[in-house]
Coordinates of C-alpha atoms and ligand atoms in Angstrom, one line a residue:
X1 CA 1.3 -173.3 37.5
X2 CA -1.5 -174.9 38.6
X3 CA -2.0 -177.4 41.8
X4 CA -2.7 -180.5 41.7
X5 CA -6.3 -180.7 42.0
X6 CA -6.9 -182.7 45.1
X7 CA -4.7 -180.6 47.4
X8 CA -7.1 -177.7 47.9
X9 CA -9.4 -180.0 49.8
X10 CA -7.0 -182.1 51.3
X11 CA -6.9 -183.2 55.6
X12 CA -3.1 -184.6 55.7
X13 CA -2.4 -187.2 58.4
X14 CA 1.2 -187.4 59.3
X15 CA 2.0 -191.3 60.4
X16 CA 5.4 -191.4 62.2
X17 CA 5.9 -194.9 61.0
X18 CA 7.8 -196.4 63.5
X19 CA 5.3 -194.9 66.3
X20 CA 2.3 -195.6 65.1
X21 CA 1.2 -199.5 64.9
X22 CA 3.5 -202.5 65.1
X23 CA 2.1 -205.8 63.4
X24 CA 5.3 -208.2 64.3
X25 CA 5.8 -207.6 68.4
X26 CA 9.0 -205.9 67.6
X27 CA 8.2 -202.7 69.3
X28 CA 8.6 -200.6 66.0
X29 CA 5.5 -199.7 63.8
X30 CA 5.3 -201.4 60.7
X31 CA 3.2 -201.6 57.5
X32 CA 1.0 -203.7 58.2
X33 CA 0.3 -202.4 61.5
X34 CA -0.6 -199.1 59.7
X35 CA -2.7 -201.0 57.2
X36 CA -4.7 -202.0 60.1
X37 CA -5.3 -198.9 61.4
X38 CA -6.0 -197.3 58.0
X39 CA -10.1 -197.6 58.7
X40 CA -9.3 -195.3 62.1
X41 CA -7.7 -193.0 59.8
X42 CA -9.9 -192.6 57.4
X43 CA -13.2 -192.7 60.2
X44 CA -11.0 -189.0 61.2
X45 CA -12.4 -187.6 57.3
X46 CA -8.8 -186.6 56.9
X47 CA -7.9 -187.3 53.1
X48 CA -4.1 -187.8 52.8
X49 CA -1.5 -189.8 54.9
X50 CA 2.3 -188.4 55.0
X51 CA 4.6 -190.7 56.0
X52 CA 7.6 -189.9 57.3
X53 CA 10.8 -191.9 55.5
X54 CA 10.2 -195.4 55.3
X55 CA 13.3 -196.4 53.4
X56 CA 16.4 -198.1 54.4
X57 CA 18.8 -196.9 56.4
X58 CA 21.0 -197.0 59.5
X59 CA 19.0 -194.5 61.5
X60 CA 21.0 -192.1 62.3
X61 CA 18.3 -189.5 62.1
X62 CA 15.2 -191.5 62.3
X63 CA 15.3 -192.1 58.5
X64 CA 16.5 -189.0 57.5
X65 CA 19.6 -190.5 56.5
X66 CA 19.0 -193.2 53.6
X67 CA 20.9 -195.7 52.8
X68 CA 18.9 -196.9 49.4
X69 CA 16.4 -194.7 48.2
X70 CA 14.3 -198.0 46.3
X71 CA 14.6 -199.9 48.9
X72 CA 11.9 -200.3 51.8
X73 CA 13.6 -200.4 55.5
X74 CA 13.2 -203.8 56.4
X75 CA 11.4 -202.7 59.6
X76 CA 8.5 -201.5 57.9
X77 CA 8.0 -204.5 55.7
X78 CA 8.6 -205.0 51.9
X79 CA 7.8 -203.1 48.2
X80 CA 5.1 -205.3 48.2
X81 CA 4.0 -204.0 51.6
X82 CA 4.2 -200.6 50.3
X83 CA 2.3 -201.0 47.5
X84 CA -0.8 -202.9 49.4
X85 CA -0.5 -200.0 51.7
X86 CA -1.3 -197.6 48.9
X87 CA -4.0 -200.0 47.2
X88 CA -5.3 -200.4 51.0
X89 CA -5.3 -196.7 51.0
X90 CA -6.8 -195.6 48.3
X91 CA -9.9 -198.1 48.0
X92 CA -10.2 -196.1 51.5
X93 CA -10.6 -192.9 49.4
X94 CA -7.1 -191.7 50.9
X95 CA -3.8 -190.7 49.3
X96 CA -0.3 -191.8 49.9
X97 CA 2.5 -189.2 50.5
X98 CA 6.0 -190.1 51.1
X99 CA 8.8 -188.1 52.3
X100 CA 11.9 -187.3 49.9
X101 CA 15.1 -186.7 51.6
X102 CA 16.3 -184.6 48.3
X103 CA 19.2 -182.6 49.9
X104 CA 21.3 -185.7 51.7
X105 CA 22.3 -189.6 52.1
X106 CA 23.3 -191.7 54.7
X107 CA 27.1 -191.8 55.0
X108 CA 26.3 -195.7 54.2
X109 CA 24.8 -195.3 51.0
X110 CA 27.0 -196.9 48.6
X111 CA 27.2 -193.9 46.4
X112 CA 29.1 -192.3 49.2
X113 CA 31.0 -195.7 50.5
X114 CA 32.3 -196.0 46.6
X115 CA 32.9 -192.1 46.4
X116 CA 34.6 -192.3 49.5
X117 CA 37.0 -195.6 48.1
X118 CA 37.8 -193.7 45.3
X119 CA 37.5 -190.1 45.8
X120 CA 39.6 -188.8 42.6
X121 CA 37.5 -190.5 40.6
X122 CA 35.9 -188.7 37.5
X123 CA 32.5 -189.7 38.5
X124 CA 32.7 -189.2 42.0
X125 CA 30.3 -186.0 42.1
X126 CA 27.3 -187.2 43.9
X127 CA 28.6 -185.4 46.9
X128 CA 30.6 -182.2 48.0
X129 CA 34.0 -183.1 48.6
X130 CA 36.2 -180.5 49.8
X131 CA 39.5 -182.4 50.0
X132 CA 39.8 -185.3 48.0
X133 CA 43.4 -186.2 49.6
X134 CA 42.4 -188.3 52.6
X135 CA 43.8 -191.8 52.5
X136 CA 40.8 -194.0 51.1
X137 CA 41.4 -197.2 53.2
X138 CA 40.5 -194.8 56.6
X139 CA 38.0 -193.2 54.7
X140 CA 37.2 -189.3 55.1
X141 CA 36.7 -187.4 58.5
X142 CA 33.7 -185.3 58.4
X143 CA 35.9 -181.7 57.3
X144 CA 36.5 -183.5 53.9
X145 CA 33.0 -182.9 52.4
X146 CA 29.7 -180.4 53.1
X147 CA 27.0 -181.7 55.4
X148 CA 23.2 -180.8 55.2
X149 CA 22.0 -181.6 58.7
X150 CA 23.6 -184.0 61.3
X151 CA 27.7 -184.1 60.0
X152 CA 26.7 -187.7 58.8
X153 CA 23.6 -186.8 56.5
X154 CA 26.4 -185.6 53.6
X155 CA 24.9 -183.6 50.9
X156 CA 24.4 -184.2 47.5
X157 CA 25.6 -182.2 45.3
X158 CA 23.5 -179.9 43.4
X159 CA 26.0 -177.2 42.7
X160 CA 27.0 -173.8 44.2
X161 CA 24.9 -170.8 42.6
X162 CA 28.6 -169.2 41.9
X163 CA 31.1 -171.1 43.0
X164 CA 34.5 -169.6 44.6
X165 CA 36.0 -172.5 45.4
X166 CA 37.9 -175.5 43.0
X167 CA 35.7 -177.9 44.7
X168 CA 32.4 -176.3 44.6
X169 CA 30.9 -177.6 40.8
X170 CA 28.5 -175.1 39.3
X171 CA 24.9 -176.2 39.1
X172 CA 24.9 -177.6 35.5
X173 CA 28.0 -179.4 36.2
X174 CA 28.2 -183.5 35.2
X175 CA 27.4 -184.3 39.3
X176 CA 24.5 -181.8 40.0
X177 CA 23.0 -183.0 36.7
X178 CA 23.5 -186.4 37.7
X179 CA 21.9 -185.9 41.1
X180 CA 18.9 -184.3 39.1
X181 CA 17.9 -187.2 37.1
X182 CA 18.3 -189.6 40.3
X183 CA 15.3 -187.2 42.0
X184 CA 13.4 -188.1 39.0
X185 CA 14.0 -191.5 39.2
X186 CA 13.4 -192.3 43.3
X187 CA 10.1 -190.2 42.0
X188 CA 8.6 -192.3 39.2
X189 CA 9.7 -195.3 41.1
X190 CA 7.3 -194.2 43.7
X191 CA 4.8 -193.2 41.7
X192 CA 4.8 -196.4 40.1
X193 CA 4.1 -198.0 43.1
X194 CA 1.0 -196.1 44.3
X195 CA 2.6 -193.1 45.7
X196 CA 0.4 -190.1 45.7
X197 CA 3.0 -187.5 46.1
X198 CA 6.4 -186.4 48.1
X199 CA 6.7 -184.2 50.6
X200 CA 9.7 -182.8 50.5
X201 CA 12.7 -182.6 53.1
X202 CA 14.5 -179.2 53.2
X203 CA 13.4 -178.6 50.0
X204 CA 14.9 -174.9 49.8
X205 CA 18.5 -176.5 50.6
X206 CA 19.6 -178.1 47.4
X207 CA 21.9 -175.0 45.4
X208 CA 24.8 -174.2 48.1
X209 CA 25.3 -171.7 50.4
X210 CA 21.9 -172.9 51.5
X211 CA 21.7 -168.9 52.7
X212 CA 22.4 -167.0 49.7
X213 CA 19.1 -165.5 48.0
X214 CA 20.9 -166.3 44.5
X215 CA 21.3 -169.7 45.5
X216 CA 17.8 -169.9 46.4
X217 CA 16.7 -168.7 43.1
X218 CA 18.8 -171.6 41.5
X219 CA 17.1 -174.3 44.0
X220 CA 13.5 -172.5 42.8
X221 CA 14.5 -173.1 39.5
X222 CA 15.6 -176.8 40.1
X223 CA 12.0 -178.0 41.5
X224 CA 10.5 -175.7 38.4
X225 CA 12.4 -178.2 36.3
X226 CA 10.6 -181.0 38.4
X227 CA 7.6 -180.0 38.3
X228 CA 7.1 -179.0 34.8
X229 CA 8.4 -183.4 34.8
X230 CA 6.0 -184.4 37.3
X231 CA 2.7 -182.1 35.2
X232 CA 3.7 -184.2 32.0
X233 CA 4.5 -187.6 33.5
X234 CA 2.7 -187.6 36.7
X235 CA 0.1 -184.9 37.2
X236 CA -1.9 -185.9 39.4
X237 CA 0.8 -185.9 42.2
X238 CA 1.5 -183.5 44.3
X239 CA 4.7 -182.1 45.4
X240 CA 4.8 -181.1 49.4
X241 CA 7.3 -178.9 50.8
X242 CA 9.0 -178.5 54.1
X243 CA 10.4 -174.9 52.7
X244 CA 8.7 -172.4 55.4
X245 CA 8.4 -170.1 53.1
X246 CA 5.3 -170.8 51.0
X247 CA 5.8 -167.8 48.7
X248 CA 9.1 -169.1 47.5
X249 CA 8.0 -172.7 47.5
X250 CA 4.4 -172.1 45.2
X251 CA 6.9 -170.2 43.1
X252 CA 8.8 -173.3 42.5
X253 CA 5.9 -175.5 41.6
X254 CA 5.2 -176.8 44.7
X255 CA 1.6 -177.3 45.5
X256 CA 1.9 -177.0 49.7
X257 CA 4.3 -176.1 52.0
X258 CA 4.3 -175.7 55.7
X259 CA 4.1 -172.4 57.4
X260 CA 7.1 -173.5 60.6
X261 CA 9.6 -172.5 62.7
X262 CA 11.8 -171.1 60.0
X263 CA 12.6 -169.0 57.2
X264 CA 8.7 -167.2 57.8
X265 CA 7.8 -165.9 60.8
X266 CA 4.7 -166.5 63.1
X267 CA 4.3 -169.5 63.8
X268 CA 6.5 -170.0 66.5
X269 CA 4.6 -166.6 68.3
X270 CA 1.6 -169.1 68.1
X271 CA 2.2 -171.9 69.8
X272 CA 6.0 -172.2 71.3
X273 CA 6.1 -172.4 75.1
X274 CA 9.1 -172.8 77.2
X275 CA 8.8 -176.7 77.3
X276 CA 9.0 -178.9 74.0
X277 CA 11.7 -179.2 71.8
X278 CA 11.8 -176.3 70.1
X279 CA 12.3 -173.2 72.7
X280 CA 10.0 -169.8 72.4
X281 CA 11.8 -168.1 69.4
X282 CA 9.5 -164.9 68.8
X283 CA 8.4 -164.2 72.5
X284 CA 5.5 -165.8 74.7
X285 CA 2.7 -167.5 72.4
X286 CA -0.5 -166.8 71.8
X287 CA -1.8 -169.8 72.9
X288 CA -1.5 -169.6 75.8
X289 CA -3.7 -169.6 79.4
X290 CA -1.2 -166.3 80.5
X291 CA -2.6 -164.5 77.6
X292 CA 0.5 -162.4 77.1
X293 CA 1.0 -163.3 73.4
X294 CA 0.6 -161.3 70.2
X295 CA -0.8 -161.5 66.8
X296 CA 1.3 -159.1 65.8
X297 CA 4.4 -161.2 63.9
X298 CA 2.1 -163.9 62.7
X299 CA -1.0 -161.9 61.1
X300 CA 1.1 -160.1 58.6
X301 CA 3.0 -162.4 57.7
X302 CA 0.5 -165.0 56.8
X303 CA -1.5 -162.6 55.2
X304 CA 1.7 -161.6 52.9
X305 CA 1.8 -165.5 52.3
X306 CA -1.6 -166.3 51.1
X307 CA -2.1 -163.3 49.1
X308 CA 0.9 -163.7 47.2
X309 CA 0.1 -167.6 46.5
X310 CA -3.4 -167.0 46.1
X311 CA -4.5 -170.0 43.5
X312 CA -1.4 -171.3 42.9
X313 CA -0.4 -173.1 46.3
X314 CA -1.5 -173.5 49.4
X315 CA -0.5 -173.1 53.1
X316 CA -0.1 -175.8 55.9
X317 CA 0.1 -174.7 60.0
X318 CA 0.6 -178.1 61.3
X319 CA -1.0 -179.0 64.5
X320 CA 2.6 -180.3 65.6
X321 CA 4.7 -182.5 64.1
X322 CA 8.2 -184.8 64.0
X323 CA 10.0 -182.0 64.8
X324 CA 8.7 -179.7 67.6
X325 CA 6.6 -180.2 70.2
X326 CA 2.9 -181.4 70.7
X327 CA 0.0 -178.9 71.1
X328 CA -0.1 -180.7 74.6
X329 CA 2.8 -179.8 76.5
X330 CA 4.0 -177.5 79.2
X331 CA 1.5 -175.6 80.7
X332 CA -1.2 -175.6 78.0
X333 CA -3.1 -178.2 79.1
X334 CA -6.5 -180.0 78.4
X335 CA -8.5 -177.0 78.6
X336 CA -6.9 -175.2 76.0
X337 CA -6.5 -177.5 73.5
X338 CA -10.0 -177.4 71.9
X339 CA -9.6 -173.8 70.8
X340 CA -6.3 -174.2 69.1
X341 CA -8.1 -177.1 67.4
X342 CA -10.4 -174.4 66.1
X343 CA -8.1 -172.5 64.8
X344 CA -6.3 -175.0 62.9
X345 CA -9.5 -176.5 61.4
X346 CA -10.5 -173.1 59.8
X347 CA -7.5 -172.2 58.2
X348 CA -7.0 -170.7 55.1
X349 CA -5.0 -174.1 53.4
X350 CA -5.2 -177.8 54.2
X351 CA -5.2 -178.9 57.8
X352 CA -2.5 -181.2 58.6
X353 CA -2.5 -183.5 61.8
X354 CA 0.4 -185.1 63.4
X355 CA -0.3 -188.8 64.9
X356 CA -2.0 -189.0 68.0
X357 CA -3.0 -185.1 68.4
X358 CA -6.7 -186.1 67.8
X359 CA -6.8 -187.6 71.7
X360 CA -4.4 -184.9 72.8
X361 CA -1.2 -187.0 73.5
X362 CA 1.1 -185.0 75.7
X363 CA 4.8 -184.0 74.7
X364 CA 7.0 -186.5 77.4
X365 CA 9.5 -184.4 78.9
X366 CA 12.7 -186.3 79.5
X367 CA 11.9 -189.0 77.0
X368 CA 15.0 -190.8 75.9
X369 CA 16.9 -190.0 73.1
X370 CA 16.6 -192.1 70.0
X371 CA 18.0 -192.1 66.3
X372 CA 18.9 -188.9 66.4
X373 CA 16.0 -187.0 68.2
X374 CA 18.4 -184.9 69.9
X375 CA 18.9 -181.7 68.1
X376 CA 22.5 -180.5 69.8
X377 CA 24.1 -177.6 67.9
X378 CA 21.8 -178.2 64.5
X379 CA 21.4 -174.6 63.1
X380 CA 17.8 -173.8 61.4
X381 CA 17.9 -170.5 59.2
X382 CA 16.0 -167.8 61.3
X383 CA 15.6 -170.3 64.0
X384 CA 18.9 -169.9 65.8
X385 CA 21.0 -173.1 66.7
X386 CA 18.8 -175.5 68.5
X387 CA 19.2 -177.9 70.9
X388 CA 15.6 -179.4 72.1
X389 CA 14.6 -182.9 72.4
X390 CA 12.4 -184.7 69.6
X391 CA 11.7 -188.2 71.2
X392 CA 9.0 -186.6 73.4
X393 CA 7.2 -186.0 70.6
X394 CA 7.3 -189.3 68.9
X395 CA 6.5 -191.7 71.6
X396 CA 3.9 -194.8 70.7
X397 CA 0.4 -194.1 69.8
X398 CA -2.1 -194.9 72.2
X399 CA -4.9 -196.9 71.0
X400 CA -6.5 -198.6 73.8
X401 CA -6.0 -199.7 77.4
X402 CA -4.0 -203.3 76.9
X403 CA -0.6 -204.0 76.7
X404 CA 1.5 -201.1 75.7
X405 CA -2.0 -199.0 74.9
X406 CA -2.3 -201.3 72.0
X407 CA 0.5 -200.2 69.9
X408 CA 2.6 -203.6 70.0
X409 CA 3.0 -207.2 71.7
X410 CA 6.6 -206.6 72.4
X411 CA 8.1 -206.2 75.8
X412 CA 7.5 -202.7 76.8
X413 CA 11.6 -202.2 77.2
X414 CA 11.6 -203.2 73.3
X415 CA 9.1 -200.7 72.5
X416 CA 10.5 -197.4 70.0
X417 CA 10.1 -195.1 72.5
X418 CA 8.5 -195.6 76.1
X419 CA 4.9 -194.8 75.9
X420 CA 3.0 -191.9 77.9
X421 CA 3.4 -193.3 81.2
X422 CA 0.9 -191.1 83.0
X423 CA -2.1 -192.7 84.4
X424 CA -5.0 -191.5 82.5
X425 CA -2.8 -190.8 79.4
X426 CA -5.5 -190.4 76.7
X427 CA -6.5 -193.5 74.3
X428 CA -8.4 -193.9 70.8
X429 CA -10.7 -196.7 72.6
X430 CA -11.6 -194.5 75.4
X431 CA -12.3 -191.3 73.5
X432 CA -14.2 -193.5 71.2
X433 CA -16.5 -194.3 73.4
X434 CA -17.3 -190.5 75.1
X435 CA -18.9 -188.2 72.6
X436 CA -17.6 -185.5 74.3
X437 CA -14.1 -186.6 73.4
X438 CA -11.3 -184.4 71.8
X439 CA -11.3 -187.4 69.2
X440 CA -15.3 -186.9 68.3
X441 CA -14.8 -183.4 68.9
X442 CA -11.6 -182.8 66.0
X443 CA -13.7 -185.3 63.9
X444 CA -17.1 -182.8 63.9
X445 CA -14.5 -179.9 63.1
X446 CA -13.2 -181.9 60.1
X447 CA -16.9 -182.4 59.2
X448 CA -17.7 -178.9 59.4
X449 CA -14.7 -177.7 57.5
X450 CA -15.6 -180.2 54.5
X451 CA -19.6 -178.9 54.7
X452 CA -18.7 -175.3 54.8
X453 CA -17.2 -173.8 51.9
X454 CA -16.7 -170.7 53.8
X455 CA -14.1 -172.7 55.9
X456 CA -12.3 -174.3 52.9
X457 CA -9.0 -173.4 51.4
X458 CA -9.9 -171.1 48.4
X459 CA -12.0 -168.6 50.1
X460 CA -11.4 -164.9 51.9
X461 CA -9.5 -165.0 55.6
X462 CA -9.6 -161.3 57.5
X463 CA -8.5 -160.7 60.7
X464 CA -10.6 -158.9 62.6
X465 CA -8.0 -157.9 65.7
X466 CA -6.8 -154.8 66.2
X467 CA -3.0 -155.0 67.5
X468 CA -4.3 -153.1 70.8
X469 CA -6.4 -156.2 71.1
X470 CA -5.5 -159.3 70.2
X471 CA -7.8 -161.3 72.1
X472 CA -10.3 -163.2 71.6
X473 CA -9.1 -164.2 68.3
X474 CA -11.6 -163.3 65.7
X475 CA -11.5 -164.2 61.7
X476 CA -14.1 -163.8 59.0
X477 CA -14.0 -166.8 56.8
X478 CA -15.7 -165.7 52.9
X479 CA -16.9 -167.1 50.2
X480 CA -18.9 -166.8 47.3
X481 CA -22.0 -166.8 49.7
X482 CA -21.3 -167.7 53.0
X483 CA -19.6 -165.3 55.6
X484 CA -18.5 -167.8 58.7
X485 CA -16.9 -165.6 61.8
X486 CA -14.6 -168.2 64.1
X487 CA -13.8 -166.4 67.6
X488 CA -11.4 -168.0 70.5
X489 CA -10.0 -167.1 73.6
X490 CA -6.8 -169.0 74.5
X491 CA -6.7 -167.4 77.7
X492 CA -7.5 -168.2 81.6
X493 CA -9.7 -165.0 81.8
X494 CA -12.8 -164.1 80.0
X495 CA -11.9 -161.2 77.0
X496 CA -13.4 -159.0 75.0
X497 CA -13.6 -157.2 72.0
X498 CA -15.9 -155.3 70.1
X499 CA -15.0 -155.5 66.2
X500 CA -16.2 -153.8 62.7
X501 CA -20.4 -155.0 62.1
X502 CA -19.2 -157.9 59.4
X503 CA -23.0 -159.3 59.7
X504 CA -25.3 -160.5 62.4
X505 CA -24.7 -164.2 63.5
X506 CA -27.8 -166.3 61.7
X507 CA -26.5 -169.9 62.8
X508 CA -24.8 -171.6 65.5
X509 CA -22.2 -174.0 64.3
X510 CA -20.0 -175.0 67.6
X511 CA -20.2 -172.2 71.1
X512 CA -18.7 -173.0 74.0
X513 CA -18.4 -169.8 75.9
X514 CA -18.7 -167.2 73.4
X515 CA -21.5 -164.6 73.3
X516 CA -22.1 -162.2 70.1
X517 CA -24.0 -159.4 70.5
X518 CA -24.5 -156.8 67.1
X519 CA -24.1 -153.3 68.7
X520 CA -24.2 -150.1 66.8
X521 CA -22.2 -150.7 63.8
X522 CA -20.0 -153.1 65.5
X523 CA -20.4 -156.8 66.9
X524 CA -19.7 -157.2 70.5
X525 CA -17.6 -160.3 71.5
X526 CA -17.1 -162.4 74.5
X527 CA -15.4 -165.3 75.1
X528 CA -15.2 -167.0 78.6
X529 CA -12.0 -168.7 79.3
X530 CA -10.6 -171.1 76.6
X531 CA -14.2 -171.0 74.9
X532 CA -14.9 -170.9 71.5
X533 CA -17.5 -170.6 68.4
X534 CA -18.2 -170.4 64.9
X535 CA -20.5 -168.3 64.0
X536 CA -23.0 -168.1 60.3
X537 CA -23.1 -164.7 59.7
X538 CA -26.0 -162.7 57.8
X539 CA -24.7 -159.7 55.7
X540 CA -25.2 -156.3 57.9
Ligands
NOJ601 C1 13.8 -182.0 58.5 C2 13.2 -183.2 59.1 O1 11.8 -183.0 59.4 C3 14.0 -183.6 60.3 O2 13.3 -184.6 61.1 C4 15.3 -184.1 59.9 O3 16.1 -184.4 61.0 C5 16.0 -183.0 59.0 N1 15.1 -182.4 58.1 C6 17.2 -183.6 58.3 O4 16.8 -184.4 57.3

């Protein structure tokens, strides 16, 4: 399979909807709050916008729990909203992604509420139900059918890869089936309306037990089905997943998945500090002033990723998202933020950007909890049971230095989420105006990335750390006929490190701190504290 072509040069930028810009003063961000802001998103030279659900629903889990999939939540505006949105979007040379909650409802979507009147019903097979004895007029407690996340995000049913139970369907059974052709439909509705693609929600959790390998062969087999749909009916959009595993998710005719806190390892050893919502996981993080990280869980296993995808998918390291903390938090501070940049804007797949990272907005700690941000007793696979706080990484964007930084007219105890209240919390209007900004500085990384075909998503990435010394970071970037060499130094002290002659440096494309010196058969590297460069190499 093939991707869609516009994904290998795609810049995603993730818009939490109701955080972003609020048009009607009532505190959440709306449509046509984000349609005003879509000229900001494209001056960033990203290419794509994911939006996070926008559909109806009670909010339970911040949309992650909807109540009618063709329906547009009220608080974001209308269909027709949506649709100048993508029409707004595209004459702006930028794509639409939505989010598709495959794997679960609300528990007040009316396919559950009817399910739920009439549970020994023969169609009553959109969900999982375990006991169908409850007494209908007080409705099921949460033991009577499977959950996929929060108890109240009940799963739809998509069959158990060999079911052991009378109540487990297998996955050509009359509901699974069922359940199929709705994905198709809440699709091609979409589509028809201007959406670009889906980025899909726990997309490896659809055949039960979510944690049986067979089972995840069955749910590969499932999106193989969709996609071989969406190639003849739709192929020019893409299909997004949030699967973690990027091997498994290419395989199943996805186009890009995220490399996260789950299911593959790494990228928790990167960038997970003992503040945030998401707690260490694999040890102290690379980036990180204290320097006492590793590359040593993250370099193979990307490698093992990208090889084994290798033009048919790509891979995604988020720079933060919904989820987990922001970049900014704890004790990695301003200083170090510019080389983690770095390294996310010469990666080996598309970039994606979460809201507001582009100014450096902090991760609040002690932000309130709100529609479900609080992740108590949630279990991830490979990630443990978690337990962290997500508000403080969805607070308002902060666009300028009026009331509520810009982001709505409402009062600010109306507002989504209490905005940054720090002082000299960082603002689009501010950074604008200081060309030595984060903001002007992520935008000239974009630029070089799009200029530099070496940097782009197609082309050679080799480590060049041995594990004795895994700082500075070093990476040759290839292709065809350009050899680009990227070196940072997370760390509060000046390191070292003398690696394999790849070529002598012939252009200076960013340096801050770094100083390459061609030795005898080797290139000497050093990088002062948090500094960083990318290098043009000639060959040796
Ligand atoms: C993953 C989403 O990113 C998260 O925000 C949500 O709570 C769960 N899936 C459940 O849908």
């Amino acid at each position: 399979m093939q991707p869609v072509s516009w994904i290998r040069d795609a810049i995603l930028y993730q818009v939490y909807p109701q955080s972003f810009q609020d048009s009607n003063g009532d505190g959440i961000g709306d449509f046509q709050g984000l349609i005003s802001r879509l000229d900001y998103i494209q001056s960033l030279g990203v290419t794509a916008i994911w939006l996070n659900p926008c559909f109806d629903s009670p909010f339970g889990d911040a949309g992650y729990d909807i109540r009618n999939f063709y329906q547009i939540a009220p608080r974001y505006g209308t269909e027709e909203d949506f649709q100048t949105l993508a029409k707004e979007a595209h004459a702006r040379g930028l794509k639409i992604i939505l989010d598709l909650v495959a794997g679960h409802t609300s528990m007040d979507n009316p396919w559950f509420v009817q399910e739920a009147e009439n549970p020994q019903a023969a169609d009553a097979n959109r969900y999982i139900w375990k006991n169908r004895e409850f007494d209908p007029r007080e409705g099921p407690d949460r033991e009577d059918f499977v959950s996929n996340f929060f108890w109240h995000q009940p799963a739809l049913n998509f069959g158990y890869v060999t079911p052991t139970e009378p109540w487990q369907d297998p996955v050509d059974a009359p509901g699974p089936m069922r359940n199929r052709e709705e994905l198709r439909n809440i699709m091609g509705y979409w589509f028809d309306r201007g959406c670009d693609g889906f980025r899909v929600d726990m997309a490896s959790s659809l055949v039960k037990p979510m944690d049986d390998p067979d089972a995840r062969i069955a749910t590969i087999a499932l999106w193989q089905e969709m996609r071989k749909w969406m190639d003849a009916t739709y192929p020019d959009c893409a299909l997004v997943a949030e699967w973690s595993h990027p091997l498994e998710a290419v395989h199943a005719g996805f186009d890009l998945d995220f490399m996260m806190h789950f299911n593959a390892p790494g990228y928790p050893s990167l960038f997970f500090n003992e503040v945030g919502s998401l707690p260490p996981m694999e040890g102290p993080c690379y980036f990180d002033a204290r320097g006492k990280g590793s590359l040593s869980i993250f370099q193979p296993e990307y490698l093992k990723q990208l090889a084994g995808i290798q033009g048919k998918g790509y891979v995604s390291l988020p720079v933060a998202n919904h989820d987990f903390q922001r970049l900014r938090c704890g004790p990695r501070g301003w200083e170090q933020l510019r080389c983690a940049w770095v390294f996310f804007m010469t990666q080996a797949g598309p970039p994606t950007l979460y809201y507001g990272e582009e100014i450096g907005m902090r991760y609040i700690e002690n932000a309130p909890a709100k529609e479900g941000s609080t992740l108590l007793g949630i279990t991830a696979p490979n990630a443990g049971t978690l337990d962290g706080e997500r508000a403080g990484t969805r607070t308002p964007m902060q666009w300028d230095a009026g009331p509520n930084a810009g982001f709505s007219d409402a009062p600010p105890q109306d507002l989504y989420l209490p905005l940054d209240s720090a002082v000299d919390r960082p603002t689009v209007e501010q950074q604008e105006g200081d060309p030595e900004s984060l903001l002007h500085f992520v935008r000239n990384l974009i630029q070089l990335r799009k200029q530099h075909p070496a940097l782009g998503s197609d082309t050679g990435y080799t480590f060049l750390n041995s594990e004795e010394a895994p700082y500075p970071l070093t990476v040759l970037r290839e292709s065809e006929d350009q050899r680009i060499l990227i070196c940072l130094n997370p760390c509060g002290v000046r390191k070292e490190i003398s690696i394999q002659m790849v070529g002598t440096p012939s252009k200076v494309l960013l340096n801050v701190g770094g100083r390459v010196t061609p030795g005898e058969g080797s290139l000497h590297v050093s990088m002062e504290p948090f500094g960083y460069g990318i290098f043009r190499l000639r060959s040796p």
